[in-house]
PDB file of C-alpha atoms in Angstrom:
ATOM      1  CA  MET A 425     -26.727 -69.393  11.683  1.00 52.00           C
ATOM      2  CA  LYS A 426     -24.175 -67.550  13.855  1.00 49.00           C
ATOM      3  CA  THR A 427     -21.557 -70.206  13.060  1.00 52.00           C
ATOM      4  CA  THR A 428     -22.120 -69.711   9.337  1.00 54.00           C
ATOM      5  CA  LEU A 429     -21.683 -65.894   9.648  1.00 53.00           C
ATOM      6  CA  LYS A 430     -18.465 -66.293  11.605  1.00 54.00           C
ATOM      7  CA  THR A 431     -17.092 -68.697   8.972  1.00 58.00           C
ATOM      8  CA  LEU A 432     -17.922 -66.307   6.117  1.00 57.00           C
ATOM      9  CA  SER A 433     -16.316 -63.375   7.954  1.00 59.00           C
ATOM     10  CA  LEU A 434     -13.133 -65.360   8.532  1.00 58.00           C
ATOM     11  CA  ILE A 435     -12.936 -66.322   4.838  1.00 62.00           C
ATOM     12  CA  VAL A 436     -13.363 -62.658   3.733  1.00 55.00           C
ATOM     13  CA  LEU A 437     -10.674 -61.472   6.161  1.00 55.00           C
ATOM     14  CA  VAL A 438      -8.138 -64.066   4.941  1.00 53.00           C
ATOM     15  CA  ALA A 439      -8.877 -63.188   1.308  1.00 56.00           C
ATOM     16  CA  CYS A 440      -8.258 -59.472   1.980  1.00 53.00           C
ATOM     17  CA  LEU A 441      -4.925 -60.186   3.679  1.00 51.00           C
ATOM     18  CA  VAL A 442      -3.724 -62.415   0.844  1.00 50.00           C
ATOM     19  CA  SER A 443      -4.744 -59.879  -1.870  1.00 51.00           C
ATOM     20  CA  THR A 444      -3.052 -56.985  -0.009  1.00 49.00           C
ATOM     21  CA  LYS A 445       0.207 -58.926   0.326  1.00 49.00           C
ATOM     22  CA  GLY A 446       0.129 -59.845  -3.358  1.00 49.00           C
ATOM     23  CA  PHE A 447      -0.489 -56.227  -4.387  1.00 44.00           C
ATOM     24  CA  ALA A 448       2.423 -54.972  -2.328  1.00 45.00           C
ATOM     25  CA  GLN A 449       4.830 -57.566  -3.786  1.00 49.00           C
ATOM     26  CA  GLN A 450       3.579 -56.875  -7.316  1.00 48.00           C
ATOM     27  CA  ASP A 451       4.357 -53.131  -6.964  1.00 48.00           C
ATOM     28  CA  GLY A 452       7.828 -53.780  -5.594  1.00 46.00           C
ATOM     29  CA  PHE A 453       7.077 -52.837  -1.987  1.00 45.00           C
ATOM     30  CA  SER A 454       7.812 -54.978   1.046  1.00 45.00           C
ATOM     31  CA  ASN A 455       5.642 -55.252   4.066  1.00 45.00           C
ATOM     32  CA  GLU A 456       8.720 -54.971   6.246  1.00 43.00           C
ATOM     33  CA  LEU A 457       8.971 -51.212   6.918  1.00 42.00           C
ATOM     34  CA  LEU A 458      11.268 -49.445   9.301  1.00 46.00           C
ATOM     35  CA  VAL A 459       9.643 -46.563  11.148  1.00 42.00           C
ATOM     36  CA  GLN A 460      12.201 -44.377  12.847  1.00 45.00           C
ATOM     37  CA  SER A 461      11.313 -41.878  15.534  1.00 47.00           C
ATOM     38  CA  ASN A 462      13.701 -38.975  15.977  1.00 48.00           C
ATOM     39  CA  VAL A 463      13.505 -39.432  19.715  1.00 45.00           C
ATOM     40  CA  LEU A 464      14.044 -43.176  19.836  1.00 49.00           C
ATOM     41  CA  GLN A 465      16.779 -43.092  17.175  1.00 51.00           C
ATOM     42  CA  LYS A 466      18.908 -40.920  19.454  1.00 50.00           C
ATOM     43  CA  GLY A 467      18.295 -43.211  22.395  1.00 53.00           C
ATOM     44  CA  LEU A 468      16.144 -40.636  24.195  1.00 52.00           C
ATOM     45  CA  THR A 469      12.908 -41.150  26.040  1.00 55.00           C
ATOM     46  CA  PRO A 470      10.326 -38.574  27.011  1.00 54.00           C
ATOM     47  CA  SER A 471      10.707 -37.302  30.565  1.00 53.00           C
ATOM     48  CA  ALA A 472       8.349 -38.883  33.043  1.00 53.00           C
ATOM     49  CA  SER A 473       7.835 -35.468  34.684  1.00 51.00           C
ATOM     50  CA  LEU A 474       6.148 -34.045  31.608  1.00 49.00           C
ATOM     51  CA  SER A 475       2.412 -33.654  32.050  1.00 51.00           C
ATOM     52  CA  THR A 476       1.775 -33.380  28.335  1.00 53.00           C
ATOM     53  CA  TYR A 477       3.587 -34.679  25.298  1.00 49.00           C
ATOM     54  CA  GLU A 478       3.241 -33.305  21.804  1.00 53.00           C
ATOM     55  CA  PRO A 479       4.448 -35.405  18.867  1.00 53.00           C
ATOM     56  CA  SER A 480       6.623 -33.810  16.205  1.00 53.00           C
ATOM     57  CA  HIS A 481       3.943 -34.318  13.556  1.00 52.00           C
ATOM     58  CA  SER A 482       6.533 -35.992  11.299  1.00 52.00           C
ATOM     59  CA  LEU A 483       7.050 -39.588  10.176  1.00 52.00           C
ATOM     60  CA  ARG A 484      10.009 -41.023   8.236  1.00 55.00           C
ATOM     61  CA  ILE A 485       9.627 -44.367   6.414  1.00 54.00           C
ATOM     62  CA  GLU A 486      12.620 -46.205   4.896  1.00 53.00           C
ATOM     63  CA  ASP A 487      12.705 -49.420   2.863  1.00 53.00           C
ATOM     64  CA  GLU A 488      15.858 -50.574   0.956  1.00 55.00           C
ATOM     65  CA  GLY A 489      16.917 -47.167  -0.337  1.00 53.00           C
ATOM     66  CA  LEU A 490      13.394 -45.758  -0.570  1.00 50.00           C
ATOM     67  CA  SER A 491      13.015 -42.845   1.810  1.00 48.00           C
ATOM     68  CA  THR A 492       9.795 -40.978   2.365  1.00 49.00           C
ATOM     69  CA  SER A 493       9.196 -38.135   4.792  1.00 46.00           C
ATOM     70  CA  ILE A 494       5.676 -37.273   5.821  1.00 44.00           C
ATOM     71  CA  SER A 495       4.950 -34.190   7.846  1.00 43.00           C
ATOM     72  CA  LYS A 496       1.779 -32.562   9.017  1.00 43.00           C
ATOM     73  CA  ARG A 497       1.745 -28.916   9.986  1.00 43.00           C
ATOM     74  CA  ARG A 498      -0.573 -27.820  12.693  1.00 42.00           C
ATOM     75  CA  ARG A 499      -3.443 -25.794  11.370  1.00 41.00           C
ATOM     76  CA  ASN A 500      -2.610 -22.672  13.356  1.00 41.00           C
ATOM     77  CA  SER A 501       1.191 -22.756  12.967  1.00 37.00           C
ATOM     78  CA  TRP A 502       1.172 -20.104  10.197  1.00 35.00           C
ATOM     79  CA  ASN A 503      -0.759 -17.705  12.378  1.00 39.00           C
ATOM     80  CA  THR A 504       1.528 -18.468  15.327  1.00 38.00           C
ATOM     81  CA  ASN A 505       4.660 -17.667  13.314  1.00 39.00           C
ATOM     82  CA  PHE A 506       3.045 -14.524  11.928  1.00 36.00           C
ATOM     83  CA  GLY A 507       2.928 -13.017  15.413  1.00 37.00           C
ATOM     84  CA  ILE A 508       3.107  -9.246  15.461  1.00 39.00           C
ATOM     85  CA  ASP A 509       4.893  -9.105  12.111  1.00 42.00           C
ATOM     86  CA  LYS A 510       1.720  -9.065  10.015  1.00 53.00           C
ATOM     87  CA  TYR A 511       2.009  -5.398   9.067  1.00 61.00           C
ATOM     88  CA  TYR A 512       5.016  -3.809  10.776  1.00 72.00           C
ATOM     89  CA  PRO A 513       8.269  -5.670  11.498  1.00 76.00           C
ATOM     90  CA  ARG A 514       9.245  -7.006  14.912  1.00 78.00           C
ATOM     91  CA  ARG A 515      12.745  -5.653  14.234  1.00 84.00           C
ATOM     92  CA  GLY A 516      14.704  -4.121  11.386  1.00 91.00           C
ATOM     93  CA  THR A 517      13.137  -2.581   8.275  1.00 93.00           C
ATOM     94  CA  GLU A 518      10.424  -3.732   5.887  1.00 92.00           C
ATOM     95  CA  ASN A 519      10.172  -2.415   2.302  1.00 93.00           C
ATOM     96  CA  PHE A 520       7.033  -1.694   0.299  1.00 90.00           C
ATOM     97  CA  VAL A 521       5.979  -0.278  -3.058  1.00 95.00           C
ATOM     98  CA  ASN A 522       2.862   1.830  -2.500  1.00 96.00           C
ATOM     99  CA  VAL A 523       0.471   3.678  -4.790  1.00 97.00           C
ATOM    100  CA  TYR A 524      -1.053   6.921  -3.506  1.00 98.00           C
ATOM    101  CA  VAL A 525      -4.380   8.155  -4.855  1.00 98.00           C
ATOM    102  CA  GLY A 526      -5.999  11.328  -3.584  1.00 98.00           C
ATOM    103  CA  LEU A 527      -7.573  14.733  -4.232  1.00 98.00           C
ATOM    104  CA  ASN A 528      -6.030  18.218  -4.177  1.00 98.00           C
ATOM    105  CA  ASN A 529      -7.257  21.639  -3.182  1.00 98.00           C
ATOM    106  CA  TRP A 530      -5.691  24.824  -1.884  1.00 97.00           C
ATOM    107  CA  LEU A 531      -6.377  27.331   0.840  1.00 97.00           C
ATOM    108  CA  GLU A 532      -6.254  31.124   0.770  1.00 96.00           C
ATOM    109  CA  ASP A 533      -5.649  32.704   4.162  1.00 91.00           C
ATOM    110  CA  GLY A 534      -6.648  29.410   5.786  1.00 92.00           C
ATOM    111  CA  ASP A 535      -9.971  29.034   3.924  1.00 95.00           C
ATOM    112  CA  LEU A 536     -11.090  27.617   0.604  1.00 95.00           C
ATOM    113  CA  PRO A 537     -11.317  30.279  -2.127  1.00 95.00           C
ATOM    114  CA  ASN A 538     -14.783  31.580  -2.963  1.00 93.00           C
ATOM    115  CA  SER A 539     -16.383  29.855  -5.928  1.00 91.00           C
ATOM    116  CA  ASP A 540     -16.506  33.158  -7.830  1.00 92.00           C
ATOM    117  CA  GLU A 541     -12.700  33.368  -7.815  1.00 96.00           C
ATOM    118  CA  LEU A 542     -11.170  32.329 -11.125  1.00 97.00           C
ATOM    119  CA  TYR A 543      -8.619  30.093  -9.346  1.00 97.00           C
ATOM    120  CA  SER A 544     -11.274  28.194  -7.379  1.00 97.00           C
ATOM    121  CA  LEU A 545     -10.846  24.438  -7.861  1.00 97.00           C
ATOM    122  CA  ILE A 546     -13.194  21.513  -8.333  1.00 96.00           C
ATOM    123  CA  PRO A 547     -11.679  18.859  -6.023  1.00 94.00           C
ATOM    124  CA  ILE A 548     -13.275  15.836  -7.659  1.00 96.00           C
ATOM    125  CA  ASN A 549     -11.213  16.525 -10.806  1.00 96.00           C
ATOM    126  CA  SER A 550      -8.037  17.601  -8.988  1.00 98.00           C
ATOM    127  CA  TRP A 551      -6.254  14.272  -8.714  1.00 98.00           C
ATOM    128  CA  TYR A 552      -3.149  13.243  -6.815  1.00 98.00           C
ATOM    129  CA  LEU A 553      -1.331  10.137  -8.078  1.00 98.00           C
ATOM    130  CA  GLY A 554       1.926   8.942  -6.536  1.00 98.00           C
ATOM    131  CA  LEU A 555       4.271   5.955  -6.588  1.00 98.00           C
ATOM    132  CA  ASN A 556       6.506   5.499  -3.552  1.00 97.00           C
ATOM    133  CA  PHE A 557       9.233   3.148  -2.373  1.00 97.00           C
ATOM    134  CA  ASP A 558       8.354   3.127   1.322  1.00 96.00           C
ATOM    135  CA  ASN A 559      10.139   1.655   4.320  1.00 96.00           C
ATOM    136  CA  VAL A 560       9.065   0.963   7.887  1.00 94.00           C
ATOM    137  CA  THR A 561      11.779   0.754  10.544  1.00 95.00           C
ATOM    138  CA  HIS A 562      11.134  -0.474  14.080  1.00 94.00           C
ATOM    139  CA  VAL A 563      12.519   2.050  16.575  1.00 95.00           C
ATOM    140  CA  LEU A 564      11.312   1.009  20.030  1.00 93.00           C
ATOM    141  CA  GLY A 565       8.204  -0.703  21.356  1.00 91.00           C
ATOM    142  CA  PRO A 566       5.169   0.534  19.386  1.00 92.00           C
ATOM    143  CA  LEU A 567       7.202   3.327  17.716  1.00 95.00           C
ATOM    144  CA  PHE A 568       8.140   2.957  14.039  1.00 95.00           C
ATOM    145  CA  LEU A 569       9.542   5.288  11.383  1.00 96.00           C
ATOM    146  CA  ASP A 570       7.706   5.344   8.067  1.00 96.00           C
ATOM    147  CA  TRP A 571      10.032   6.845   5.465  1.00 97.00           C
ATOM    148  CA  GLY A 572      10.397   6.720   1.719  1.00 97.00           C
ATOM    149  CA  ILE A 573      10.991   8.377  -1.628  1.00 98.00           C
ATOM    150  CA  GLY A 574       8.771   8.599  -4.678  1.00 98.00           C
ATOM    151  CA  ALA A 575       7.197  10.682  -7.423  1.00 98.00           C
ATOM    152  CA  SER A 576       3.784  12.288  -7.712  1.00 98.00           C
ATOM    153  CA  MET A 577       1.597  14.031 -10.287  1.00 98.00           C
ATOM    154  CA  GLN A 578      -0.877  16.631  -9.038  1.00 98.00           C
ATOM    155  CA  ASP A 579      -3.744  18.167 -10.999  1.00 98.00           C
ATOM    156  CA  TYR A 580      -5.401  21.439  -9.986  1.00 98.00           C
ATOM    157  CA  ALA A 581      -8.606  21.623 -12.045  1.00 98.00           C
ATOM    158  CA  PHE A 582     -10.372  24.976 -12.112  1.00 98.00           C
ATOM    159  CA  GLU A 583     -14.068  25.160 -11.388  1.00 97.00           C
ATOM    160  CA  ASN A 584     -14.416  27.658 -14.223  1.00 96.00           C
ATOM    161  CA  THR A 585     -13.367  25.683 -17.320  1.00 96.00           C
ATOM    162  CA  ARG A 586     -12.820  28.870 -19.362  1.00 97.00           C
ATOM    163  CA  VAL A 587      -9.911  30.051 -17.182  1.00 97.00           C
ATOM    164  CA  GLU A 588      -6.540  30.574 -18.829  1.00 97.00           C
ATOM    165  CA  VAL A 589      -3.340  30.919 -16.775  1.00 97.00           C
ATOM    166  CA  ILE A 590      -1.048  33.615 -18.128  1.00 97.00           C
ATOM    167  CA  LYS A 591       2.552  34.006 -16.978  1.00 97.00           C
ATOM    168  CA  GLN A 592       4.004  37.497 -16.805  1.00 95.00           C
ATOM    169  CA  ASP A 593       7.495  38.596 -15.811  1.00 94.00           C
ATOM    170  CA  ASP A 594       6.600  39.180 -12.177  1.00 95.00           C
ATOM    171  CA  ALA A 595       3.001  37.973 -11.917  1.00 97.00           C
ATOM    172  CA  ILE A 596       0.504  35.228 -12.630  1.00 97.00           C
ATOM    173  CA  GLN A 597      -2.808  36.240 -14.147  1.00 96.00           C
ATOM    174  CA  PHE A 598      -6.021  34.200 -14.319  1.00 97.00           C
ATOM    175  CA  GLN A 599      -8.116  35.242 -17.295  1.00 96.00           C
ATOM    176  CA  GLU A 600     -11.582  34.091 -18.357  1.00 96.00           C
ATOM    177  CA  LEU A 601     -12.060  33.577 -22.091  1.00 95.00           C
ATOM    178  CA  ALA A 602     -15.513  34.680 -23.184  1.00 91.00           C
ATOM    179  CA  ASP A 603     -15.644  33.346 -26.767  1.00 92.00           C
ATOM    180  CA  ILE A 604     -15.184  29.636 -25.976  1.00 95.00           C
ATOM    181  CA  THR A 605     -17.123  26.775 -24.400  1.00 95.00           C
ATOM    182  CA  GLY A 606     -14.802  25.336 -21.811  1.00 95.00           C
ATOM    183  CA  ARG A 607     -14.544  21.614 -21.085  1.00 96.00           C
ATOM    184  CA  LYS A 608     -11.444  21.429 -18.891  1.00 96.00           C
ATOM    185  CA  SER A 609      -8.772  23.780 -17.558  1.00 98.00           C
ATOM    186  CA  LYS A 610      -6.078  22.775 -15.089  1.00 98.00           C
ATOM    187  CA  ILE A 611      -2.503  23.064 -13.854  1.00 98.00           C
ATOM    188  CA  ASN A 612      -0.444  19.875 -13.671  1.00 98.00           C
ATOM    189  CA  VAL A 613       2.708  19.623 -11.531  1.00 98.00           C
ATOM    190  CA  SER A 614       5.065  16.657 -10.984  1.00 98.00           C
ATOM    191  CA  TYR A 615       7.347  16.283  -7.958  1.00 98.00           C
ATOM    192  CA  LEU A 616      10.035  14.076  -6.485  1.00 98.00           C
ATOM    193  CA  ASN A 617       9.128  13.525  -2.821  1.00 98.00           C
ATOM    194  CA  VAL A 618      10.539  12.262   0.463  1.00 98.00           C
ATOM    195  CA  HIS A 619       8.757  11.771   3.782  1.00 98.00           C
ATOM    196  CA  PHE A 620       9.604  10.868   7.379  1.00 98.00           C
ATOM    197  CA  VAL A 621       6.643   9.962   9.574  1.00 98.00           C
ATOM    198  CA  PRO A 622       7.087   8.614  13.140  1.00 98.00           C
ATOM    199  CA  THR A 623       4.245   6.143  13.581  1.00 96.00           C
ATOM    200  CA  PHE A 624       2.737   4.346  16.561  1.00 95.00           C
ATOM    201  CA  SER A 625       1.367   0.890  15.806  1.00 91.00           C
ATOM    202  CA  PHE A 626      -0.912  -0.991  18.183  1.00 85.00           C
ATOM    203  CA  GLY A 627      -2.800  -4.251  18.369  1.00 79.00           C
ATOM    204  CA  ARG A 628      -1.875  -7.914  18.324  1.00 72.00           C
ATOM    205  CA  TYR A 629      -0.808  -7.728  14.682  1.00 69.00           C
ATOM    206  CA  ARG A 630       0.166  -4.034  14.682  1.00 70.00           C
ATOM    207  CA  ASP A 631      -2.992  -3.548  12.612  1.00 81.00           C
ATOM    208  CA  PHE A 632      -3.865  -0.050  13.914  1.00 90.00           C
ATOM    209  CA  ARG A 633      -1.380   2.743  13.272  1.00 93.00           C
ATOM    210  CA  VAL A 634      -1.265   6.517  13.431  1.00 96.00           C
ATOM    211  CA  GLY A 635       1.602   8.808  12.521  1.00 97.00           C
ATOM    212  CA  PHE A 636       2.559  12.457  12.147  1.00 98.00           C
ATOM    213  CA  GLY A 637       5.658  13.773  10.401  1.00 98.00           C
ATOM    214  CA  VAL A 638       7.068  15.868   7.571  1.00 98.00           C
ATOM    215  CA  TYR A 639       7.563  15.636   3.817  1.00 98.00           C
ATOM    216  CA  GLY A 640       9.271  17.597   1.082  1.00 98.00           C
ATOM    217  CA  GLY A 641       9.243  17.758  -2.695  1.00 98.00           C
ATOM    218  CA  TYR A 642      11.092  19.137  -5.684  1.00 98.00           C
ATOM    219  CA  ARG A 643       9.199  20.214  -8.811  1.00 98.00           C
ATOM    220  CA  ILE A 644      10.397  18.391 -11.945  1.00 98.00           C
ATOM    221  CA  SER A 645       7.763  19.566 -14.455  1.00 98.00           C
ATOM    222  CA  SER A 646       4.665  21.737 -14.756  1.00 98.00           C
ATOM    223  CA  ASN A 647       2.171  22.688 -17.445  1.00 98.00           C
ATOM    224  CA  THR A 648      -1.313  24.001 -18.097  1.00 98.00           C
ATOM    225  CA  LYS A 649      -3.965  22.218 -20.165  1.00 97.00           C
ATOM    226  CA  MET A 650      -7.169  23.535 -21.666  1.00 97.00           C
ATOM    227  CA  LYS A 651      -9.858  21.661 -23.587  1.00 97.00           C
ATOM    228  CA  TYR A 652     -12.594  23.749 -25.153  1.00 97.00           C
ATOM    229  CA  ASP A 653     -14.836  24.372 -28.159  1.00 96.00           C
ATOM    230  CA  ASP A 654     -13.946  27.529 -30.040  1.00 94.00           C
ATOM    231  CA  ALA A 655     -16.395  30.042 -31.504  1.00 90.00           C
ATOM    232  CA  SER A 656     -16.858  27.827 -34.573  1.00 91.00           C
ATOM    233  CA  GLY A 657     -17.681  24.777 -32.469  1.00 91.00           C
ATOM    234  CA  ASP A 658     -14.396  22.995 -33.211  1.00 95.00           C
ATOM    235  CA  LYS A 659     -12.728  21.089 -30.383  1.00 95.00           C
ATOM    236  CA  GLN A 660      -9.400  22.534 -29.280  1.00 96.00           C
ATOM    237  CA  LYS A 661      -6.686  21.446 -26.877  1.00 96.00           C
ATOM    238  CA  ASP A 662      -3.896  23.706 -25.616  1.00 96.00           C
ATOM    239  CA  LYS A 663      -0.933  22.625 -23.517  1.00 97.00           C
ATOM    240  CA  VAL A 664       1.785  24.991 -22.308  1.00 97.00           C
ATOM    241  CA  ASN A 665       4.907  23.711 -20.548  1.00 97.00           C
ATOM    242  CA  ASP A 666       6.362  26.324 -18.242  1.00 97.00           C
ATOM    243  CA  SER A 667       7.276  26.902 -14.600  1.00 97.00           C
ATOM    244  CA  PHE A 668       4.451  29.474 -14.201  1.00 97.00           C
ATOM    245  CA  HIS A 669       6.354  30.857 -11.191  1.00 97.00           C
ATOM    246  CA  ILE A 670       5.407  27.700  -9.240  1.00 98.00           C
ATOM    247  CA  ASN A 671       7.570  27.257  -6.174  1.00 97.00           C
ATOM    248  CA  PRO A 672      10.332  24.751  -7.090  1.00 97.00           C
ATOM    249  CA  PHE A 673      10.426  23.357  -3.529  1.00 97.00           C
ATOM    250  CA  LYS A 674       7.692  22.412  -1.144  1.00 98.00           C
ATOM    251  CA  TYR A 675       7.553  20.990   2.360  1.00 98.00           C
ATOM    252  CA  GLY A 676       4.912  20.495   4.999  1.00 98.00           C
ATOM    253  CA  PHE A 677       3.259  18.287   7.572  1.00 98.00           C
ATOM    254  CA  ARG A 678       1.986  14.818   6.875  1.00 98.00           C
ATOM    255  CA  ALA A 679      -0.472  12.702   8.873  1.00 98.00           C
ATOM    256  CA  GLN A 680      -1.267   9.019   8.364  1.00 97.00           C
ATOM    257  CA  ILE A 681      -3.787   6.665   9.898  1.00 96.00           C
ATOM    258  CA  GLY A 682      -4.436   3.041   9.059  1.00 93.00           C
ATOM    259  CA  TRP A 683      -6.187  -0.089  10.160  1.00 90.00           C
ATOM    260  CA  ASP A 684      -5.650  -3.574   8.788  1.00 85.00           C
ATOM    261  CA  PHE A 685      -4.925  -3.173   5.040  1.00 85.00           C
ATOM    262  CA  PHE A 686      -6.451   0.351   4.751  1.00 90.00           C
ATOM    263  CA  ASP A 687      -4.348   3.544   5.095  1.00 95.00           C
ATOM    264  CA  MET A 688      -5.111   7.229   4.599  1.00 97.00           C
ATOM    265  CA  PHE A 689      -2.773  10.224   4.341  1.00 98.00           C
ATOM    266  CA  PHE A 690      -3.117  14.002   4.609  1.00 98.00           C
ATOM    267  CA  ASN A 691      -0.554  16.542   3.354  1.00 98.00           C
ATOM    268  CA  TYR A 692      -0.544  20.205   4.371  1.00 98.00           C
ATOM    269  CA  ASP A 693       1.979  22.400   2.568  1.00 98.00           C
ATOM    270  CA  LEU A 694       3.807  25.040   4.593  1.00 97.00           C
ATOM    271  CA  THR A 695       5.057  26.637   1.369  1.00 97.00           C
ATOM    272  CA  GLU A 696       2.889  28.625  -1.005  1.00 97.00           C
ATOM    273  CA  PHE A 697       2.099  27.240  -4.438  1.00 98.00           C
ATOM    274  CA  PHE A 698       3.519  30.254  -6.316  1.00 98.00           C
ATOM    275  CA  ASP A 699       6.800  32.038  -5.578  1.00 96.00           C
ATOM    276  CA  GLU A 700       6.430  34.527  -2.787  1.00 93.00           C
ATOM    277  CA  ASP A 701       8.177  37.351  -4.668  1.00 94.00           C
ATOM    278  CA  ILE A 702       5.655  37.558  -7.535  1.00 95.00           C
ATOM    279  CA  ASN A 703       2.194  39.026  -7.772  1.00 96.00           C
ATOM    280  CA  ALA A 704      -0.088  36.001  -7.440  1.00 97.00           C
ATOM    281  CA  PRO A 705      -2.759  34.653  -5.107  1.00 96.00           C
ATOM    282  CA  ARG A 706      -1.313  33.340  -1.833  1.00 96.00           C
ATOM    283  CA  LEU A 707      -2.412  29.711  -2.152  1.00 98.00           C
ATOM    284  CA  THR A 708      -1.419  26.780   0.107  1.00 98.00           C
ATOM    285  CA  PRO A 709      -2.038  23.270  -1.306  1.00 98.00           C
ATOM    286  CA  VAL A 710      -3.606  20.451   0.734  1.00 98.00           C
ATOM    287  CA  THR A 711      -4.008  16.806  -0.269  1.00 98.00           C
ATOM    288  CA  PHE A 712      -5.779  13.787   1.213  1.00 97.00           C
ATOM    289  CA  GLY A 713      -6.160  10.271  -0.076  1.00 98.00           C
ATOM    290  CA  VAL A 714      -5.599   6.555   0.387  1.00 98.00           C
ATOM    291  CA  ILE A 715      -2.532   4.297   0.126  1.00 96.00           C
ATOM    292  CA  PHE A 716      -2.606   0.992  -1.755  1.00 92.00           C
TER     293      PHE A 716
END
């Protein structure tokens, strides 16, 4: 019985070898392949003093003009090359396009205005939306400079939706309209901005960062918008484009903190919202939000 099994196994093995050779010749391939090692081709041999030897993970096969290169990358090579450059650069400057989304409010004498003031805001409707071309420059060690230029649109939505902003020669007046049903009332201002924020970045991949710096802006447009139902119940919408004595320049302090892919920012204006030489509430804007 054992002799019969051995004979059958030998017959199957020979048949497989013959069919493999025929298949290779039919497809135009030869079984005579030249495998060249980069080390042996140069006449080099691994040093006998090496305790470990790592192959190059590459194989080159040549046969009568047919050249094929096969390489296998180690599974963790991408992570190894990433190093500390995952978020902030090891050297030089990295460029980003970031979207800023946040909420606005303003302070009066360091505190939020009372809700019974006509210029009191509802923060959830007072949006900040910005688009920035940001750069991060490696200075030294964990110190980086986050700097950039961009544009922003800022809404200041009044809590009282029947408030109308009236511009006078040397004053700004907030007036409540009694004969309407208010739906929305706000001031919208657009700026061109720059910022410079020294930032410390820590961690294996520089994935935790905190910074404190300055920013400035120049007002490029401003308007007021009101949506309301008049005394007859008809829907109305008023938009007035004007400077409204809004300060044309602003500057202040900026703080940033981030971890992994998530970043937050906080802006505190050192300039008042309205010109200082007019009769208007002394309001100082503040903004906080996230960076995408």
